[in-house]
Amino acid sequence: HIVIRDDADRSPLLMKLEARRLEKALQVVETALDGQSYMLKSGFSAVDTAMGYSVETAARFVRLDALPRVADYVKRLQGRAAHRKAQPPEGVARIYRLPFYPVPDA
């Protein structure tokens, strides 16, 4: 969606397949979060720093409607003071220009 910028060079079918694959991977996280707020039962850890980055990035390409635990997890992580502090200041160029990149019709 963002690496190959020219629409003519992107395959909507491949993008749809990759989004589905990403959704399947997020289902593993959904299951892991059953009954707990963070990846480890002991609470927030370095695992959440790594997983949080991956999940937050994935949420730009996959809707989290069917993954309520993952959606809540992202909100919890984004609510942490360190997360907010780590965000670039307003006006600074960002890799992701949009909050969500829908898959074009295949």
Coordinates of N, CA and C in Angstrom, one line a residue:
H1 N 0.8 -1.2 0.0 CA 0.0 0.0 0.0 C 0.8 1.3 0.0
I2 N 1.9 1.2 0.7 CA 2.7 2.5 0.8 C 4.1 2.4 0.2
V3 N 4.6 1.2 0.0 CA 6.0 1.0 -0.5 C 5.9 1.3 -2.0
I4 N 5.0 0.7 -2.7 CA 4.8 0.9 -4.1 C 3.7 1.9 -4.3
R5 N 4.1 3.1 -4.6 CA 3.1 4.2 -4.6 C 2.3 4.3 -5.8
D6 N 2.8 3.9 -7.0 CA 2.0 4.1 -8.2 C 1.0 3.0 -8.3
D7 N -0.3 3.3 -8.4 CA -1.4 2.4 -8.4 C -1.2 1.3 -9.5
A8 N -0.7 1.7 -10.6 CA -0.6 0.8 -11.7 C 0.4 -0.3 -11.4
D9 N 1.3 -0.1 -10.5 CA 2.3 -1.1 -10.1 C 1.9 -2.0 -9.0
R10 N 0.7 -1.8 -8.4 CA 0.3 -2.6 -7.3 C -0.8 -3.6 -7.7
S11 N -0.8 -4.7 -7.1 CA -1.8 -5.7 -7.4 C -2.9 -5.7 -6.3
P12 N -4.1 -5.3 -6.7 CA -5.2 -5.4 -5.7 C -5.4 -6.8 -5.1
L13 N -5.3 -7.8 -6.0 CA -5.4 -9.2 -5.5 C -4.4 -9.5 -4.5
L14 N -3.1 -9.2 -4.8 CA -2.1 -9.5 -3.8 C -2.2 -8.7 -2.5
M15 N -2.7 -7.5 -2.6 CA -2.9 -6.7 -1.4 C -4.0 -7.3 -0.6
K16 N -5.0 -7.8 -1.2 CA -6.1 -8.4 -0.5 C -5.7 -9.7 0.2
L17 N -4.9 -10.5 -0.5 CA -4.3 -11.7 0.1 C -3.4 -11.4 1.3
E18 N -2.6 -10.4 1.2 CA -1.7 -10.0 2.2 C -2.4 -9.5 3.4
A19 N -3.5 -8.7 3.2 CA -4.3 -8.2 4.3 C -5.0 -9.3 5.0
R20 N -5.4 -10.3 4.3 CA -6.0 -11.5 4.9 C -5.0 -12.3 5.7
R21 N -3.8 -12.4 5.2 CA -2.7 -13.1 6.0 C -2.4 -12.3 7.2
L22 N -2.4 -11.0 7.2 CA -2.1 -10.2 8.3 C -3.3 -10.4 9.4
E23 N -4.5 -10.4 8.9 CA -5.6 -10.6 9.8 C -5.5 -12.0 10.5
K24 N -5.1 -13.0 9.8 CA -4.9 -14.3 10.4 C -3.8 -14.3 11.5
A25 N -2.7 -13.5 11.3 CA -1.7 -13.4 12.3 C -2.2 -12.6 13.5
L26 N -3.1 -11.6 13.3 CA -3.6 -10.9 14.4 C -4.6 -11.7 15.2
Q27 N -5.2 -12.7 14.6 CA -6.1 -13.6 15.3 C -5.3 -14.4 16.4
V28 N -4.0 -14.7 16.2 CA -3.2 -15.3 17.2 C -3.0 -14.4 18.4
V29 N -2.8 -13.1 18.1 CA -2.7 -12.1 19.2 C -4.0 -12.0 19.9
E30 N -5.1 -12.0 19.2 CA -6.4 -12.0 19.8 C -6.6 -13.1 20.8
T31 N -6.2 -14.3 20.4 CA -6.3 -15.4 21.3 C -5.3 -15.3 22.5
A32 N -4.1 -14.8 22.3 CA -3.1 -14.6 23.4 C -3.6 -13.6 24.4
L33 N -4.4 -12.7 24.0 CA -4.9 -11.6 24.9 C -6.1 -12.0 25.7
D34 N -6.6 -13.2 25.5 CA -7.8 -13.7 26.2 C -7.5 -13.7 27.7
G35 N -8.3 -12.9 28.4 CA -8.2 -12.9 29.9 C -7.0 -12.1 30.4
Q36 N -6.3 -11.3 29.6 CA -5.2 -10.5 30.1 C -5.1 -9.2 29.3
S37 N -4.5 -8.2 29.9 CA -4.4 -6.9 29.3 C -3.2 -6.7 28.4
Y38 N -2.1 -7.5 28.7 CA -0.9 -7.4 27.9 C -0.5 -8.8 27.5
M39 N 0.6 -8.9 26.7 CA 1.0 -10.2 26.2 C 1.4 -11.2 27.3
L40 N 2.0 -10.7 28.4 CA 2.4 -11.6 29.5 C 1.4 -11.3 30.6
K41 N 1.1 -12.4 31.3 CA 0.1 -12.3 32.5 C 0.7 -11.4 33.5
S42 N 2.0 -11.3 33.6 CA 2.6 -10.4 34.6 C 2.5 -8.9 34.4
G43 N 2.0 -8.6 33.2 CA 1.8 -7.2 32.9 C 2.6 -6.6 31.8
F44 N 2.6 -5.3 31.6 CA 3.3 -4.7 30.5 C 4.8 -5.1 30.5
S45 N 5.4 -5.4 29.4 CA 6.8 -5.8 29.3 C 7.4 -5.4 27.9
A46 N 8.6 -5.7 27.7 CA 9.3 -5.4 26.4 C 8.6 -6.2 25.3
V47 N 7.9 -7.3 25.6 CA 7.1 -8.0 24.6 C 6.1 -7.1 24.0
D48 N 5.4 -6.3 24.9 CA 4.4 -5.4 24.4 C 4.9 -4.2 23.6
T49 N 6.2 -3.9 23.8 CA 6.8 -2.8 23.0 C 7.0 -3.3 21.6
A50 N 7.5 -4.5 21.4 CA 7.7 -5.1 20.1 C 6.3 -5.5 19.5
M51 N 5.5 -6.2 20.2 CA 4.2 -6.6 19.6 C 3.3 -5.4 19.4
G52 N 3.4 -4.4 20.2 CA 2.6 -3.2 20.1 C 2.9 -2.5 18.8
Y53 N 4.1 -2.4 18.5 CA 4.5 -1.7 17.2 C 3.9 -2.5 16.0
S54 N 4.1 -3.8 16.1 CA 3.6 -4.6 15.0 C 2.1 -4.5 14.8
V55 N 1.4 -4.6 15.9 CA -0.1 -4.6 15.9 C -0.6 -3.2 15.5
E56 N 0.0 -2.2 16.0 CA -0.4 -0.8 15.6 C -0.2 -0.6 14.1
T57 N 0.9 -1.1 13.6 CA 1.2 -1.0 12.2 C 0.1 -1.8 11.4
A58 N -0.1 -3.0 11.8 CA -1.1 -3.9 11.1 C -2.5 -3.2 11.1
A59 N -2.8 -2.5 12.1 CA -4.1 -1.9 12.2 C -4.3 -0.8 11.1
R60 N -3.3 -0.4 10.5 CA -3.4 0.5 9.3 C -3.8 -0.2 8.0
F61 N -3.8 -1.6 8.1 CA -4.1 -2.3 6.9 C -5.2 -3.4 7.1
V62 N -5.6 -3.6 8.3 CA -6.6 -4.6 8.7 C -7.6 -3.9 9.7
R63 N -8.9 -4.0 9.4 CA -9.8 -3.4 10.4 C -9.9 -4.4 11.6
L64 N -9.9 -3.8 12.8 CA -9.9 -4.6 14.0 C -11.3 -4.8 14.6
D65 N -12.3 -4.6 13.8 CA -13.7 -4.8 14.2 C -13.9 -6.3 14.7
A66 N -13.4 -7.2 14.0 CA -13.5 -8.6 14.4 C -12.5 -9.1 15.4
L67 N -11.7 -8.2 15.9 CA -10.6 -8.5 16.9 C -10.7 -7.5 18.0
P68 N -11.7 -7.6 18.9 CA -11.9 -6.7 19.9 C -10.8 -6.6 21.0
R69 N -10.2 -7.7 21.3 CA -9.1 -7.7 22.3 C -7.9 -7.0 21.7
V70 N -7.6 -7.2 20.4 CA -6.5 -6.5 19.8 C -6.8 -5.0 19.7
A71 N -8.0 -4.7 19.4 CA -8.4 -3.2 19.3 C -8.2 -2.6 20.7
D72 N -8.6 -3.2 21.7 CA -8.5 -2.7 23.1 C -7.0 -2.6 23.5
Y73 N -6.2 -3.6 23.1 CA -4.8 -3.7 23.4 C -4.1 -2.4 22.7
V74 N -4.4 -2.1 21.5 CA -3.9 -1.0 20.8 C -4.2 0.3 21.6
K75 N -5.5 0.4 22.0 CA -5.9 1.6 22.7 C -5.1 1.7 24.1
R76 N -5.0 0.6 24.7 CA -4.2 0.6 26.0 C -2.8 1.1 25.8
L77 N -2.2 0.5 24.8 CA -0.8 0.9 24.5 C -0.7 2.4 24.1
Q78 N -1.6 2.8 23.3 CA -1.6 4.2 22.8 C -1.9 5.2 24.0
G79 N -2.5 4.7 25.0 CA -2.8 5.5 26.2 C -1.7 5.7 27.2
R80 N -0.6 4.9 27.0 CA 0.5 5.0 27.8 C 1.3 6.3 27.6
A81 N 1.8 6.9 28.6 CA 2.6 8.1 28.5 C 3.8 8.0 27.6
A82 N 4.5 6.9 27.7 CA 5.7 6.7 26.9 C 5.3 6.6 25.4
H83 N 4.2 6.0 25.1 CA 3.8 5.9 23.7 C 3.5 7.3 23.2
R84 N 2.8 8.1 23.9 CA 2.5 9.4 23.5 C 3.7 10.3 23.3
K85 N 4.7 10.1 24.2 CA 5.9 10.9 24.2 C 6.8 10.5 23.0
A86 N 6.7 9.2 22.6 CA 7.5 8.7 21.4 C 6.9 9.1 20.1
Q87 N 5.8 9.7 20.0 CA 5.2 10.1 18.7 C 5.9 11.4 18.2
P88 N 6.0 11.4 16.9 CA 6.7 12.6 16.3 C 5.8 13.9 16.5
P89 N 6.4 15.0 16.6 CA 5.6 16.2 16.8 C 4.7 16.5 15.6
E90 N 3.7 17.3 15.8 CA 2.8 17.7 14.7 C 3.6 18.4 13.6
G91 N 3.3 18.1 12.4 CA 4.0 18.8 11.3 C 5.2 18.0 10.8
V92 N 5.7 17.0 11.5 CA 6.8 16.3 11.1 C 6.3 15.2 10.1
A93 N 7.0 15.0 9.0 CA 6.6 13.9 8.0 C 6.6 12.6 8.7
R94 N 5.6 11.8 8.4 CA 5.4 10.5 8.9 C 5.4 9.4 7.8
I95 N 5.8 8.2 8.1 CA 5.8 7.2 7.1 C 4.4 6.9 6.6
Y96 N 3.4 6.8 7.6 CA 2.0 6.6 7.2 C 1.3 7.9 7.2
R97 N 0.8 8.2 6.0 CA 0.1 9.5 5.8 C -1.4 9.3 6.1
L98 N -1.9 8.1 6.1 CA -3.3 7.9 6.4 C -3.4 7.0 7.6
P99 N -4.5 7.1 8.4 CA -4.8 6.2 9.5 C -5.1 4.8 9.1
F100 N -5.7 4.6 7.9 CA -6.0 3.3 7.4 C -5.9 3.3 5.8
Y101 N -5.4 2.2 5.3 CA -5.2 2.0 3.9 C -6.1 0.8 3.5
P102 N -7.3 1.1 2.9 CA -8.2 0.0 2.5 C -7.6 -0.7 1.2
V103 N -8.0 -2.0 1.1 CA -7.6 -2.7 0.0 C -8.5 -2.3 -1.2
P104 N -7.9 -2.0 -2.3 CA -8.8 -1.6 -3.5 C -9.5 -2.8 -4.0
D105 N -10.6 -2.6 -4.6 CA -11.4 -3.7 -5.2 C -10.5 -4.5 -6.1
A106 N -10.6 -5.9 -5.9 CA -9.8 -6.8 -6.7 C -10.6 -7.4 -7.8

